[in-house]
CSV table of C-alpha atoms in Angstrom, one decimal:
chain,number,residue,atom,x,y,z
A,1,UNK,CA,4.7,81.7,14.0
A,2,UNK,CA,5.2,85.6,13.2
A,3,UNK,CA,3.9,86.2,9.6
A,4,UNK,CA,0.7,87.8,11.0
A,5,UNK,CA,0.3,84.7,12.9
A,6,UNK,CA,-0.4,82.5,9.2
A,7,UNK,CA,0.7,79.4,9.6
A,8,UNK,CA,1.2,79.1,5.8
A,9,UNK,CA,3.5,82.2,5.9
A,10,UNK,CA,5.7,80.5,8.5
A,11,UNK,CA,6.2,77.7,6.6
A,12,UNK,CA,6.4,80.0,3.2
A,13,UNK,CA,9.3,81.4,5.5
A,14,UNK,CA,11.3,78.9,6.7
A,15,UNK,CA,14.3,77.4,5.3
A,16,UNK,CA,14.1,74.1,3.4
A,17,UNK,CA,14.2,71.1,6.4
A,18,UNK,CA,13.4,73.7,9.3
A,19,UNK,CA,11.8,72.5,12.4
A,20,UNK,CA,8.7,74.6,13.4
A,21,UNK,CA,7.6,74.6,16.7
A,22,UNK,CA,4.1,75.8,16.5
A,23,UNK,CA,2.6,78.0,19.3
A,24,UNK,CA,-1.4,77.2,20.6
A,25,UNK,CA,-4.2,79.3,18.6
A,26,UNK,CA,-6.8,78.3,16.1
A,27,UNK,CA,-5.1,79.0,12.7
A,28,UNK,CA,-8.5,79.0,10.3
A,29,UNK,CA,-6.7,78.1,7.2
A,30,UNK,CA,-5.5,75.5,4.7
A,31,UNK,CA,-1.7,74.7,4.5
A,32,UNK,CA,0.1,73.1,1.6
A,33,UNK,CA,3.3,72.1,2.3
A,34,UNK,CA,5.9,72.1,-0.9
A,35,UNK,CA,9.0,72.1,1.0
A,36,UNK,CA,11.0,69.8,3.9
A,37,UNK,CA,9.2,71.3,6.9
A,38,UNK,CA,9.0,69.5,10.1
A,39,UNK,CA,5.5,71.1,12.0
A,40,UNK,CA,4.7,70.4,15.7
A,41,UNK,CA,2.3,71.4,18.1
A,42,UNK,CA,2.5,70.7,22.0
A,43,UNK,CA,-0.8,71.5,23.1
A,44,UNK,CA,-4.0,73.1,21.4
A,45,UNK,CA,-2.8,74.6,17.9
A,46,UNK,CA,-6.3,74.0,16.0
A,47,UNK,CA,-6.3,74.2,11.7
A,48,UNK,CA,-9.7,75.2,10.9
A,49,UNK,CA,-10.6,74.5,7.2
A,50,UNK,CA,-14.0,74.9,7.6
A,51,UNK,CA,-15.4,76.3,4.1
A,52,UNK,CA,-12.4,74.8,2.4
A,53,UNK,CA,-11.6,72.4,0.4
A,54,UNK,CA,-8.7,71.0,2.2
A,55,UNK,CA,-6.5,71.0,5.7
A,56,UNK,CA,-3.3,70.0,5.1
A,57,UNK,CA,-2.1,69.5,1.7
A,58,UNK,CA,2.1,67.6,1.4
A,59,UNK,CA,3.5,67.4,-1.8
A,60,UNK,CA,7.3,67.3,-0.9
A,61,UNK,CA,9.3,64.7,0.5
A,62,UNK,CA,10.4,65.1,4.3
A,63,UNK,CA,7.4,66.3,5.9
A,64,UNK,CA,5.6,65.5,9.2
A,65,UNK,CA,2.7,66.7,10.9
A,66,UNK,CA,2.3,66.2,14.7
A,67,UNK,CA,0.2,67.1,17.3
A,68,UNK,CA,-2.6,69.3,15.7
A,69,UNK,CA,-6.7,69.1,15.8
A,70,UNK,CA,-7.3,69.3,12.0
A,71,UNK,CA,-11.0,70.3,11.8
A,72,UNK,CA,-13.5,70.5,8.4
A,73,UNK,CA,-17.0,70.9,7.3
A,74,UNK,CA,-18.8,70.3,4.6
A,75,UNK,CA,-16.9,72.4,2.6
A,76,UNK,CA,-13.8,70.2,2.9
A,77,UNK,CA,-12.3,66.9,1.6
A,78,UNK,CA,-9.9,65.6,3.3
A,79,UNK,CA,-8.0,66.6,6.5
A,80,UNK,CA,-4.4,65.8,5.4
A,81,UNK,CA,-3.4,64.9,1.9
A,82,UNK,CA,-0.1,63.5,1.1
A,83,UNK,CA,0.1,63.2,-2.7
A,84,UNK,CA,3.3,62.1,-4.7
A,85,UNK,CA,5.6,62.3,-1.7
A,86,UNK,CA,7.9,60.3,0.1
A,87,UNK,CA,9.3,59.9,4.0
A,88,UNK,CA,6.1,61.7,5.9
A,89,UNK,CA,4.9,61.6,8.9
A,90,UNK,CA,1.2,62.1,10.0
A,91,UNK,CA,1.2,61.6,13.8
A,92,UNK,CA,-1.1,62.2,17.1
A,93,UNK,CA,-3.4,64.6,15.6
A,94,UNK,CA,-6.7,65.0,16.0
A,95,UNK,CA,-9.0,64.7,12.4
A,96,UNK,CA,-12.5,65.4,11.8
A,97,UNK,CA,-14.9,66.9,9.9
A,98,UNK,CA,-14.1,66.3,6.7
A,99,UNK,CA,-17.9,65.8,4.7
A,100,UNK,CA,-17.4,67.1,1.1
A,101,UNK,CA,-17.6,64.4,-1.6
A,102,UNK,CA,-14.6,64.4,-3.6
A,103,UNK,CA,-15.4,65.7,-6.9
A,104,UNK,CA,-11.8,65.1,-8.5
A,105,UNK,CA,-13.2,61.4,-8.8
A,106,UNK,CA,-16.7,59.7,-8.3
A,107,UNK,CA,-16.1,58.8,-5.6
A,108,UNK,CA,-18.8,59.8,-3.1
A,109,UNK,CA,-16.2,60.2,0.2
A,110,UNK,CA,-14.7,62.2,2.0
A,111,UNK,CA,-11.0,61.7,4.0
A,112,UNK,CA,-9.2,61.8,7.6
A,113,UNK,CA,-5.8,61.3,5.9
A,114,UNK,CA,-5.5,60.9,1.8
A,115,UNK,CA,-2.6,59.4,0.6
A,116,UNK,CA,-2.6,59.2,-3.6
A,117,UNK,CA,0.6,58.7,-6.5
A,118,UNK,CA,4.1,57.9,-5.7
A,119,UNK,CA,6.5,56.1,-8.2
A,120,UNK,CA,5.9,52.7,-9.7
A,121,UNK,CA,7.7,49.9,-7.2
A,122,UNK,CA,9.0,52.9,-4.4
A,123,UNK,CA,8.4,52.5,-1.0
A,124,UNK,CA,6.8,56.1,-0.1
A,125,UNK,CA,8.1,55.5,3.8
A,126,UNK,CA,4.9,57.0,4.9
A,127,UNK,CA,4.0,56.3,8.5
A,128,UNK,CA,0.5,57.2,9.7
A,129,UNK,CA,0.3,57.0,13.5
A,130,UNK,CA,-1.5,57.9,16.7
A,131,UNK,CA,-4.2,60.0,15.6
A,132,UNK,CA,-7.9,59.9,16.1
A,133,UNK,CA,-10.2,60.1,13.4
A,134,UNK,CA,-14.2,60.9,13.5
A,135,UNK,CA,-17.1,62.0,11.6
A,136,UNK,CA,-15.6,62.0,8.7
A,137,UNK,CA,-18.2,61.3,5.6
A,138,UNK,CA,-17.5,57.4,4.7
A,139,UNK,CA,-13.2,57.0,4.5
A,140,UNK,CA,-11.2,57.3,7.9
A,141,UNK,CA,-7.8,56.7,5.8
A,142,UNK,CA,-7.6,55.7,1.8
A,143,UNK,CA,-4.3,54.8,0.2
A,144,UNK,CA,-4.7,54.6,-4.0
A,145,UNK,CA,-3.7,52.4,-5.9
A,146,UNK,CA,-0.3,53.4,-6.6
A,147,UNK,CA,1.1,54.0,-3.0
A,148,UNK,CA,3.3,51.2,-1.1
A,149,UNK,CA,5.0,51.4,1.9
A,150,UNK,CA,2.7,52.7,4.4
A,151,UNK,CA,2.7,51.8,7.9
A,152,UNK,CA,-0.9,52.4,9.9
A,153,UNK,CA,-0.4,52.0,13.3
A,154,UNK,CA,-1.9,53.2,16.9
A,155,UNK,CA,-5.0,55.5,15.7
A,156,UNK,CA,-8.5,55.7,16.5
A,157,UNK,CA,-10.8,55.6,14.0
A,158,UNK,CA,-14.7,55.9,15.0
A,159,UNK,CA,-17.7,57.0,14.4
A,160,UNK,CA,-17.5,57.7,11.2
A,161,UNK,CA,-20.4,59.3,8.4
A,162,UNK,CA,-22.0,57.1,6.6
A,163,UNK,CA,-23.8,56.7,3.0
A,164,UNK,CA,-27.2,54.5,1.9
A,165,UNK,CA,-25.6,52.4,-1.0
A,166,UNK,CA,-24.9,48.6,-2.4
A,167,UNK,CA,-21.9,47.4,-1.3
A,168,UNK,CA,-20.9,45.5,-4.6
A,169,UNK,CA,-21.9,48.5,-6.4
A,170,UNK,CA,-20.0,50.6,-4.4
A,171,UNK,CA,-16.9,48.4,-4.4
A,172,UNK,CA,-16.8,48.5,-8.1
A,173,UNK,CA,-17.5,52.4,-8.6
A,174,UNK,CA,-15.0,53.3,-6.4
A,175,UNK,CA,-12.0,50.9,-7.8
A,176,UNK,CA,-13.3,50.8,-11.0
A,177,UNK,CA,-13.8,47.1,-11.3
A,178,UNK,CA,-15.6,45.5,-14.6
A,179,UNK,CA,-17.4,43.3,-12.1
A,180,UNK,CA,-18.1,41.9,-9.3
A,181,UNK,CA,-18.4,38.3,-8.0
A,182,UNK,CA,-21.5,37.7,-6.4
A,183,UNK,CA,-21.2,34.6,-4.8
A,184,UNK,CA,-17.8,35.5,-3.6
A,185,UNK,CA,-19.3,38.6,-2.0
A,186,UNK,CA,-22.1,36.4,-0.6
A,187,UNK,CA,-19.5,34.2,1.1
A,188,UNK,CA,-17.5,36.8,2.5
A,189,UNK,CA,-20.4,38.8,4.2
A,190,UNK,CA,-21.7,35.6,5.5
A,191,UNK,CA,-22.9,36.3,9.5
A,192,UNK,CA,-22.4,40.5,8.8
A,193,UNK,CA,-26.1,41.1,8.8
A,194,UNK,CA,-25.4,42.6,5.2
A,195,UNK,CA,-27.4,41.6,2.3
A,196,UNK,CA,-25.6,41.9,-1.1
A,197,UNK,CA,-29.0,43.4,-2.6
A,198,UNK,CA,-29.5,45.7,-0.4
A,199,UNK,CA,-28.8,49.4,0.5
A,200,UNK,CA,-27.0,49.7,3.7
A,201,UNK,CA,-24.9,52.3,6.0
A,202,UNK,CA,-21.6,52.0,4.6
A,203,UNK,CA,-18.5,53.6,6.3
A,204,UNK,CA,-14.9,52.1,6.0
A,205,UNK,CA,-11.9,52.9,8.6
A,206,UNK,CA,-9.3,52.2,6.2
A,207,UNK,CA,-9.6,51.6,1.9
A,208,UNK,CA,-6.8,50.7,0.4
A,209,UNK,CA,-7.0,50.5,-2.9
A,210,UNK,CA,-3.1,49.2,-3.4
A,211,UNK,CA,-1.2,46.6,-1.6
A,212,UNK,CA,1.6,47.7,-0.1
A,213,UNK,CA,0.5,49.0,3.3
A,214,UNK,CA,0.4,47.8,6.9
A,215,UNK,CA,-2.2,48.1,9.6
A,216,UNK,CA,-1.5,47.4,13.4
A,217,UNK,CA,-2.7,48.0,16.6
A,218,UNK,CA,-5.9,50.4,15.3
A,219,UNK,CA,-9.1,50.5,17.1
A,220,UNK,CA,-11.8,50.9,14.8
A,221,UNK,CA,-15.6,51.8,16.4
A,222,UNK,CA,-18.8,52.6,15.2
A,223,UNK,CA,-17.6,51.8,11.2
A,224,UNK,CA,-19.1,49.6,8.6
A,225,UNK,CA,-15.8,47.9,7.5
A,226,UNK,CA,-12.9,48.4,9.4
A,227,UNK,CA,-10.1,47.6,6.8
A,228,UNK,CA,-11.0,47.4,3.2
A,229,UNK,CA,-7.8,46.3,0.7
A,230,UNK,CA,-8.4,45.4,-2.8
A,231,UNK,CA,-6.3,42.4,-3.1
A,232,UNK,CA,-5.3,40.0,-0.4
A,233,UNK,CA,-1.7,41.3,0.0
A,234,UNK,CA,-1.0,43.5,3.0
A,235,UNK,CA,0.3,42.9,6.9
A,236,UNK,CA,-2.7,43.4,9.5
A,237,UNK,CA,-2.1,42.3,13.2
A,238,UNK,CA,-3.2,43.4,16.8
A,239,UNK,CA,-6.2,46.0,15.1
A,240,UNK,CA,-9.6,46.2,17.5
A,241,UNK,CA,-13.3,46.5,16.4
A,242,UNK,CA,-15.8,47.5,18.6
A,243,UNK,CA,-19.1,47.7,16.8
A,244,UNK,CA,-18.2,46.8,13.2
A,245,UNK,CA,-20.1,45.0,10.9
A,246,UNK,CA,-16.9,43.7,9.5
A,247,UNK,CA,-13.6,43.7,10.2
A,248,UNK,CA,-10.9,43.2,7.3
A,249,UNK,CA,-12.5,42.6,3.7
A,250,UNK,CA,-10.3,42.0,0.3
A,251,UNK,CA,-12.6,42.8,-2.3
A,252,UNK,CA,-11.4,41.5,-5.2
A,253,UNK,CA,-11.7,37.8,-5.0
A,254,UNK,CA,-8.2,36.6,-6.5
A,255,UNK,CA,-5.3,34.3,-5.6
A,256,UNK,CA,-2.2,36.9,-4.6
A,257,UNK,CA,-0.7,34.1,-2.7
A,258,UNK,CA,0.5,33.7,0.9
């Protein structure tokens, strides 16, 4: 990469919309990406965040990341955040790690992939694809509210961290609901083996707190709840669960139509 082999002064470098062709080494940094910068990896390039706070951090249009083992600790949110951006790419890297509670929120998770903002009623063109994503505290993938347009297809996501609490209180802390509806809840873990006054092992492949995503041909193992949507509005087709309590959940209990 030159730039005394920083992967964050090679992209510093580089011209708007350059290409970067990254060689194999463990790079034991974070990297935020404020530019067009297209980053690949053939074989074994490694990102160590371990002791910080994040991995990969996008905030300009035109970016993709491909082909990297992204690695964290307990020091580190999320492995890839894509905030405010448009047209990215996340695809056939390797995610895990990732165990610090977010404190920018009370939320008590962690993230494989964040994706947060974008513009009211844009399509963010985001594409999420191919990776595998493990032991990551509670979150494999969560998409806020704002976000539409993103397009989940072909990763792993397994054996994830989990956290003691509620469900329904849990549901409503982290997408700030006034309440919740118990017998709807009741219905819809009916056969899960998961009590709505209890404590249990929560862990959820993807959360999406929006509508406007798309999930197909996942495989999600060893999680709570594979896919987790707040309203019934969203495409999800061909995913596989192996091990999971439940598979696709819309938590708020409310007629979107078809």
């Amino acid at each position: 990469c030159g730039n005394e082999d920083s992967l964050q002064g090679a992209i510093d470098a580089a011209e708007e919309g350059a290409a970067i062709s990254v060689p194999a080494r463990t790079y034991n940094e974070s990297i935020s990406i404020s530019k067009s910068i297209y980053l690949t990896c053939a074989e074994d390039c490694i990102i160590d965040a371990s002791g910080l706070f994040h991995a990969v951090s996008i905030t300009a249009n035109d970016v993709s990341v491909d082909g990297f083992e992204i690695i964290g600790d307990g020091s580190t949110v999320s492995g890839v955040t894509i905030a405010n951006a448009q047209n990215i790419v996340v695809s056939n890297n390797e995610i895990h790690g990732m165990a610090l509670p977010n404190p920018g929120n009370i939320s008590p998770a962690s993230y494989g992939v964040l994706v947060y903002g974008g513009a009211l009623n844009t399509n963010s063109n985001i594409l999420i694809d191919g990776n595998e994503i493990y032991d990551i505290n509670l979150f494999g993938i969560s998409l806020s509210q704002e976000v539409i347009g993103v397009l989940i297809q072909n990763n792993i996501i397994r054996d994830l961290q989990t956290l003691a609490v509620n469900p329904l209180q849990f549901a409503a802390d982290a997408l700030g609901l006034p309440e919740v509806d118990l017998e709807w809840w009741e219905s819809a873990l009916e056969g899960s083996g998961i009590n709505v006054d209890d404590e249990h092992d929560v862990s959820v492949g993807i959360f999406a707190a929006g509508a406007g995503f798309y999930a197909g041909g996942n495989s999600f193992e060893n999680v709570s709840f594979g896919i987790s949507s707040a309203v019934c509005v969203g495409g999800m087709e061909s995913n596989t669960f192996d091990n999971v309590y439940v598979y696709a959940l819309n938590v708020i209990s409310e007629d979107h139509g078809d």
